[in-house]
Amino acid sequence: MYSALCLIFLLFLASSLQKDRDFYTFQVVNIRGKLVSLEKYRGSVSLVVNVASQCGYTEGHYKALQQLQRDLGPYHFNVLGFPCNQFGHQEPDTEREIDLFVRKQYGVTFPMFSKIAVTGIGANNVYKYLTESSNKEPDWNFWKYLVGPDGKVVNAWGPTVSVEEIRPHITEIVRKRILKKKDEL
């Protein structure tokens, strides 16, 4: 009887903790090997993207993502790049090589993280959360997840949807966030 009650309590505790989870409750490793709490981005809008250096979408997406970061970030918005080698083996390099490439080739200033798996059994917990929350799982490079200031997934788009196409959605959420912050002052 006692063990059954303990089990029920533990299941209840686990489910209530799961409900409190959002994107910003996770920790990840950045591209330079340091553990980073995503909590530092809470209150901002984030566009989370699984990136690859040798994909047909690389050029257009990196340029547009960097422009978006330049125009809207870093106080109310951030692009968060997660290299992934799962699709077509198009991100074969080391973190150091990826970091040097994106900075030199595209002038990337947005945060980049270590190379991860975004689908399957070995998927990183951040991407498990994004997939479960949106009911949309990446099937190629440059999937984009829009995360609100509260850590909840707002929407997700595949690589065939350009950054320019989703820019109005992002801009509107950022605008609402700025207005809300002004009202709080």
mmCIF file of C-alpha atoms in Angstrom:
data_model
loop_
_atom_site.group_PDB
_atom_site.id
_atom_site.type_symbol
_atom_site.label_atom_id
_atom_site.label_comp_id
_atom_site.label_asym_id
_atom_site.label_seq_id
_atom_site.Cartn_x
_atom_site.Cartn_y
_atom_site.Cartn_z
ATOM 1 C CA MET A 1 0.000 0.000 0.000
ATOM 2 C CA TYR A 2 2.752 2.474 0.985
ATOM 3 C CA SER A 3 4.781 1.763 -2.172
ATOM 4 C CA ALA A 4 1.679 2.209 -4.346
ATOM 5 C CA LEU A 5 1.001 5.614 -2.753
ATOM 6 C CA CYS A 6 4.641 6.612 -3.266
ATOM 7 C CA LEU A 7 4.442 5.576 -6.906
ATOM 8 C CA ILE A 8 1.245 7.584 -7.447
ATOM 9 C CA PHE A 9 2.815 10.617 -5.766
ATOM 10 C CA LEU A 10 5.961 10.336 -7.905
ATOM 11 C CA LEU A 11 3.889 10.034 -11.082
ATOM 12 C CA PHE A 12 1.861 13.091 -10.067
ATOM 13 C CA LEU A 13 5.033 15.029 -9.278
ATOM 14 C CA ALA A 14 6.627 14.060 -12.587
ATOM 15 C CA SER A 15 3.543 15.088 -14.579
ATOM 16 C CA SER A 16 3.248 18.431 -12.777
ATOM 17 C CA LEU A 17 6.934 19.153 -13.374
ATOM 18 C CA GLN A 18 6.474 18.274 -17.045
ATOM 19 C CA LYS A 19 3.622 20.788 -17.319
ATOM 20 C CA ASP A 20 5.899 23.553 -16.006
ATOM 21 C CA ARG A 21 8.485 22.822 -18.684
ATOM 22 C CA ASP A 22 8.966 25.275 -21.494
ATOM 23 C CA PHE A 23 11.745 26.003 -23.974
ATOM 24 C CA TYR A 24 13.602 28.299 -21.599
ATOM 25 C CA THR A 25 13.836 25.693 -18.813
ATOM 26 C CA PHE A 26 16.434 23.665 -20.752
ATOM 27 C CA GLN A 27 20.199 23.815 -20.673
ATOM 28 C CA VAL A 28 22.317 23.278 -23.777
ATOM 29 C CA VAL A 29 25.983 23.402 -24.720
ATOM 30 C CA ASN A 30 27.059 26.308 -26.906
ATOM 31 C CA ILE A 31 29.310 25.915 -29.930
ATOM 32 C CA ARG A 32 32.359 26.672 -27.785
ATOM 33 C CA GLY A 33 31.585 23.909 -25.288
ATOM 34 C CA LYS A 34 30.054 25.929 -22.431
ATOM 35 C CA LEU A 35 26.835 24.894 -20.700
ATOM 36 C CA VAL A 36 24.180 27.579 -21.227
ATOM 37 C CA SER A 37 20.801 27.932 -19.588
ATOM 38 C CA LEU A 38 18.196 28.968 -22.132
ATOM 39 C CA GLU A 39 16.609 30.863 -19.241
ATOM 40 C CA LYS A 40 18.801 33.810 -20.278
ATOM 41 C CA TYR A 41 16.522 34.230 -23.332
ATOM 42 C CA ARG A 42 13.248 34.227 -21.362
ATOM 43 C CA GLY A 43 11.248 37.354 -22.076
ATOM 44 C CA SER A 44 12.557 37.490 -25.637
ATOM 45 C CA VAL A 45 11.196 35.948 -28.805
ATOM 46 C CA SER A 46 13.414 33.171 -30.196
ATOM 47 C CA LEU A 47 13.642 31.604 -33.621
ATOM 48 C CA VAL A 48 15.227 28.176 -33.118
ATOM 49 C CA VAL A 49 16.756 26.673 -36.257
ATOM 50 C CA ASN A 50 18.568 23.415 -37.007
ATOM 51 C CA VAL A 51 21.325 24.593 -39.339
ATOM 52 C CA ALA A 52 23.751 22.923 -41.752
ATOM 53 C CA SER A 53 26.763 24.325 -43.607
ATOM 54 C CA GLN A 54 26.573 22.245 -46.788
ATOM 55 C CA CYS A 55 22.877 22.328 -47.651
ATOM 56 C CA GLY A 56 21.151 23.897 -50.616
ATOM 57 C CA TYR A 57 19.291 26.106 -48.114
ATOM 58 C CA THR A 58 22.471 27.265 -46.325
ATOM 59 C CA GLU A 59 23.225 30.462 -48.228
ATOM 60 C CA GLY A 60 19.725 31.919 -48.266
ATOM 61 C CA HIS A 61 18.848 30.943 -44.731
ATOM 62 C CA TYR A 62 22.049 32.064 -43.027
ATOM 63 C CA LYS A 63 21.943 35.449 -44.777
ATOM 64 C CA ALA A 64 18.278 35.973 -43.884
ATOM 65 C CA LEU A 65 18.696 34.717 -40.311
ATOM 66 C CA GLN A 66 21.636 37.053 -39.724
ATOM 67 C CA GLN A 67 19.679 39.982 -41.195
ATOM 68 C CA LEU A 68 16.751 39.150 -38.909
ATOM 69 C CA GLN A 69 19.098 39.043 -35.913
ATOM 70 C CA ARG A 70 20.618 42.376 -36.947
ATOM 71 C CA ASP A 71 17.209 44.017 -37.403
ATOM 72 C CA LEU A 72 15.348 42.677 -34.349
ATOM 73 C CA GLY A 73 17.920 41.436 -31.821
ATOM 74 C CA PRO A 74 19.361 41.036 -29.298
ATOM 75 C CA TYR A 75 17.157 42.674 -26.625
ATOM 76 C CA HIS A 76 13.755 41.384 -27.703
ATOM 77 C CA PHE A 77 14.684 38.676 -30.204
ATOM 78 C CA ASN A 78 17.332 36.035 -30.963
ATOM 79 C CA VAL A 79 17.973 33.471 -33.620
ATOM 80 C CA LEU A 80 19.317 30.344 -31.911
ATOM 81 C CA GLY A 81 21.250 28.042 -34.251
ATOM 82 C CA PHE A 82 21.637 24.321 -33.614
ATOM 83 C CA PRO A 83 23.915 22.542 -36.122
ATOM 84 C CA CYS A 84 22.672 19.094 -37.096
ATOM 85 C CA ASN A 85 24.204 16.399 -39.311
ATOM 86 C CA GLN A 86 21.155 14.119 -39.511
ATOM 87 C CA PHE A 87 19.891 15.175 -42.934
ATOM 88 C CA GLY A 88 22.125 14.338 -45.870
ATOM 89 C CA HIS A 89 25.240 14.529 -43.665
ATOM 90 C CA GLN A 90 25.389 18.228 -44.546
ATOM 91 C CA GLU A 91 26.986 19.364 -41.284
ATOM 92 C CA PRO A 92 30.022 17.058 -41.025
ATOM 93 C CA ASP A 93 32.472 19.566 -39.495
ATOM 94 C CA THR A 94 33.471 20.075 -35.866
ATOM 95 C CA GLU A 95 31.922 22.821 -33.748
ATOM 96 C CA ARG A 96 35.077 24.915 -34.151
ATOM 97 C CA GLU A 97 34.987 24.567 -37.948
ATOM 98 C CA ILE A 98 31.258 25.378 -38.029
ATOM 99 C CA ASP A 99 31.759 28.438 -35.822
ATOM 100 C CA LEU A 100 34.591 29.756 -37.999
ATOM 101 C CA PHE A 101 32.647 29.070 -41.207
ATOM 102 C CA VAL A 102 29.412 30.845 -40.221
ATOM 103 C CA ARG A 103 31.219 33.855 -38.774
ATOM 104 C CA LYS A 104 33.555 34.249 -41.755
ATOM 105 C CA GLN A 105 31.078 33.389 -44.537
ATOM 106 C CA TYR A 106 27.894 35.004 -43.176
ATOM 107 C CA GLY A 107 28.992 37.266 -40.321
ATOM 108 C CA VAL A 108 26.802 35.315 -37.901
ATOM 109 C CA THR A 109 26.392 37.067 -34.552
ATOM 110 C CA PHE A 110 23.451 35.079 -33.212
ATOM 111 C CA PRO A 111 24.040 32.346 -30.615
ATOM 112 C CA MET A 112 25.182 28.996 -31.997
ATOM 113 C CA PHE A 113 25.111 25.756 -30.053
ATOM 114 C CA SER A 114 26.841 22.397 -30.261
ATOM 115 C CA LYS A 115 25.922 19.922 -32.975
ATOM 116 C CA ILE A 116 22.941 17.815 -31.927
ATOM 117 C CA ALA A 117 20.401 15.296 -33.177
ATOM 118 C CA VAL A 118 16.962 16.835 -33.664
ATOM 119 C CA THR A 119 14.912 13.699 -34.421
ATOM 120 C CA GLY A 120 14.773 10.073 -33.389
ATOM 121 C CA ILE A 121 15.763 8.300 -30.204
ATOM 122 C CA GLY A 122 18.909 10.378 -29.728
ATOM 123 C CA ALA A 123 17.198 13.732 -30.246
ATOM 124 C CA ASN A 124 18.269 16.498 -27.897
ATOM 125 C CA ASN A 125 15.663 17.254 -25.193
ATOM 126 C CA VAL A 126 15.226 20.792 -26.504
ATOM 127 C CA TYR A 127 14.145 19.431 -29.877
ATOM 128 C CA LYS A 128 11.972 16.769 -28.277
ATOM 129 C CA TYR A 129 10.167 19.608 -26.529
ATOM 130 C CA LEU A 130 9.878 21.684 -29.724
ATOM 131 C CA THR A 131 8.571 18.693 -31.691
ATOM 132 C CA GLU A 132 6.055 17.643 -29.031
ATOM 133 C CA SER A 133 4.827 21.206 -28.496
ATOM 134 C CA SER A 134 4.305 21.960 -32.175
ATOM 135 C CA ASN A 135 3.432 18.470 -33.424
ATOM 136 C CA LYS A 136 5.939 19.187 -36.204
ATOM 137 C CA GLU A 137 9.169 17.218 -36.468
ATOM 138 C CA PRO A 138 12.110 18.345 -38.600
ATOM 139 C CA ASP A 139 12.594 16.235 -41.715
ATOM 140 C CA TRP A 140 15.438 18.333 -43.145
ATOM 141 C CA ASN A 141 17.827 21.158 -42.332
ATOM 142 C CA PHE A 142 16.608 24.667 -41.490
ATOM 143 C CA TRP A 143 13.395 23.868 -39.646
ATOM 144 C CA LYS A 144 12.346 26.999 -37.806
ATOM 145 C CA TYR A 145 10.501 27.062 -34.464
ATOM 146 C CA LEU A 146 9.170 30.369 -33.198
ATOM 147 C CA VAL A 147 9.203 30.488 -29.398
ATOM 148 C CA GLY A 148 7.400 33.234 -27.509
ATOM 149 C CA PRO A 149 8.757 35.182 -24.541
ATOM 150 C CA ASP A 150 6.991 32.688 -22.220
ATOM 151 C CA GLY A 151 8.890 29.713 -23.690
ATOM 152 C CA LYS A 152 5.907 28.259 -25.541
ATOM 153 C CA VAL A 153 6.140 27.290 -29.205
ATOM 154 C CA VAL A 154 4.107 29.687 -31.345
ATOM 155 C CA ASN A 155 4.623 28.038 -34.739
ATOM 156 C CA ALA A 156 7.018 25.965 -36.840
ATOM 157 C CA TRP A 157 8.013 25.975 -40.504
ATOM 158 C CA GLY A 158 10.055 23.698 -42.728
ATOM 159 C CA PRO A 159 13.002 24.712 -44.899
ATOM 160 C CA THR A 160 10.908 25.518 -47.970
ATOM 161 C CA VAL A 161 9.318 28.415 -46.065
ATOM 162 C CA SER A 162 11.763 31.300 -46.263
ATOM 163 C CA VAL A 163 12.761 33.514 -43.360
ATOM 164 C CA GLU A 164 11.303 36.447 -45.317
ATOM 165 C CA GLU A 165 7.904 34.708 -45.388
ATOM 166 C CA ILE A 166 7.786 34.283 -41.616
ATOM 167 C CA ARG A 167 9.354 37.658 -40.792
ATOM 168 C CA PRO A 168 5.926 39.378 -40.395
ATOM 169 C CA HIS A 169 4.886 36.768 -37.773
ATOM 170 C CA ILE A 170 8.109 37.302 -35.845
ATOM 171 C CA THR A 171 7.952 41.084 -36.108
ATOM 172 C CA GLU A 172 4.383 41.139 -34.784
ATOM 173 C CA ILE A 173 5.257 39.046 -31.708
ATOM 174 C CA VAL A 174 8.359 41.165 -31.045
ATOM 175 C CA ARG A 175 6.266 44.350 -31.412
ATOM 176 C CA LYS A 176 3.702 43.033 -28.896
ATOM 177 C CA ARG A 177 6.522 42.130 -26.499
ATOM 178 C CA ILE A 178 8.021 45.633 -26.711
ATOM 179 C CA LEU A 179 4.624 47.258 -26.129
ATOM 180 C CA LYS A 180 3.943 44.982 -23.167
ATOM 181 C CA LYS A 181 7.306 45.882 -21.620
ATOM 182 C CA LYS A 182 6.540 49.602 -22.071
ATOM 183 C CA ASP A 183 3.184 49.139 -20.327
ATOM 184 C CA GLU A 184 4.909 47.411 -17.423
ATOM 185 C CA LEU A 185 7.165 50.433 -16.800
#
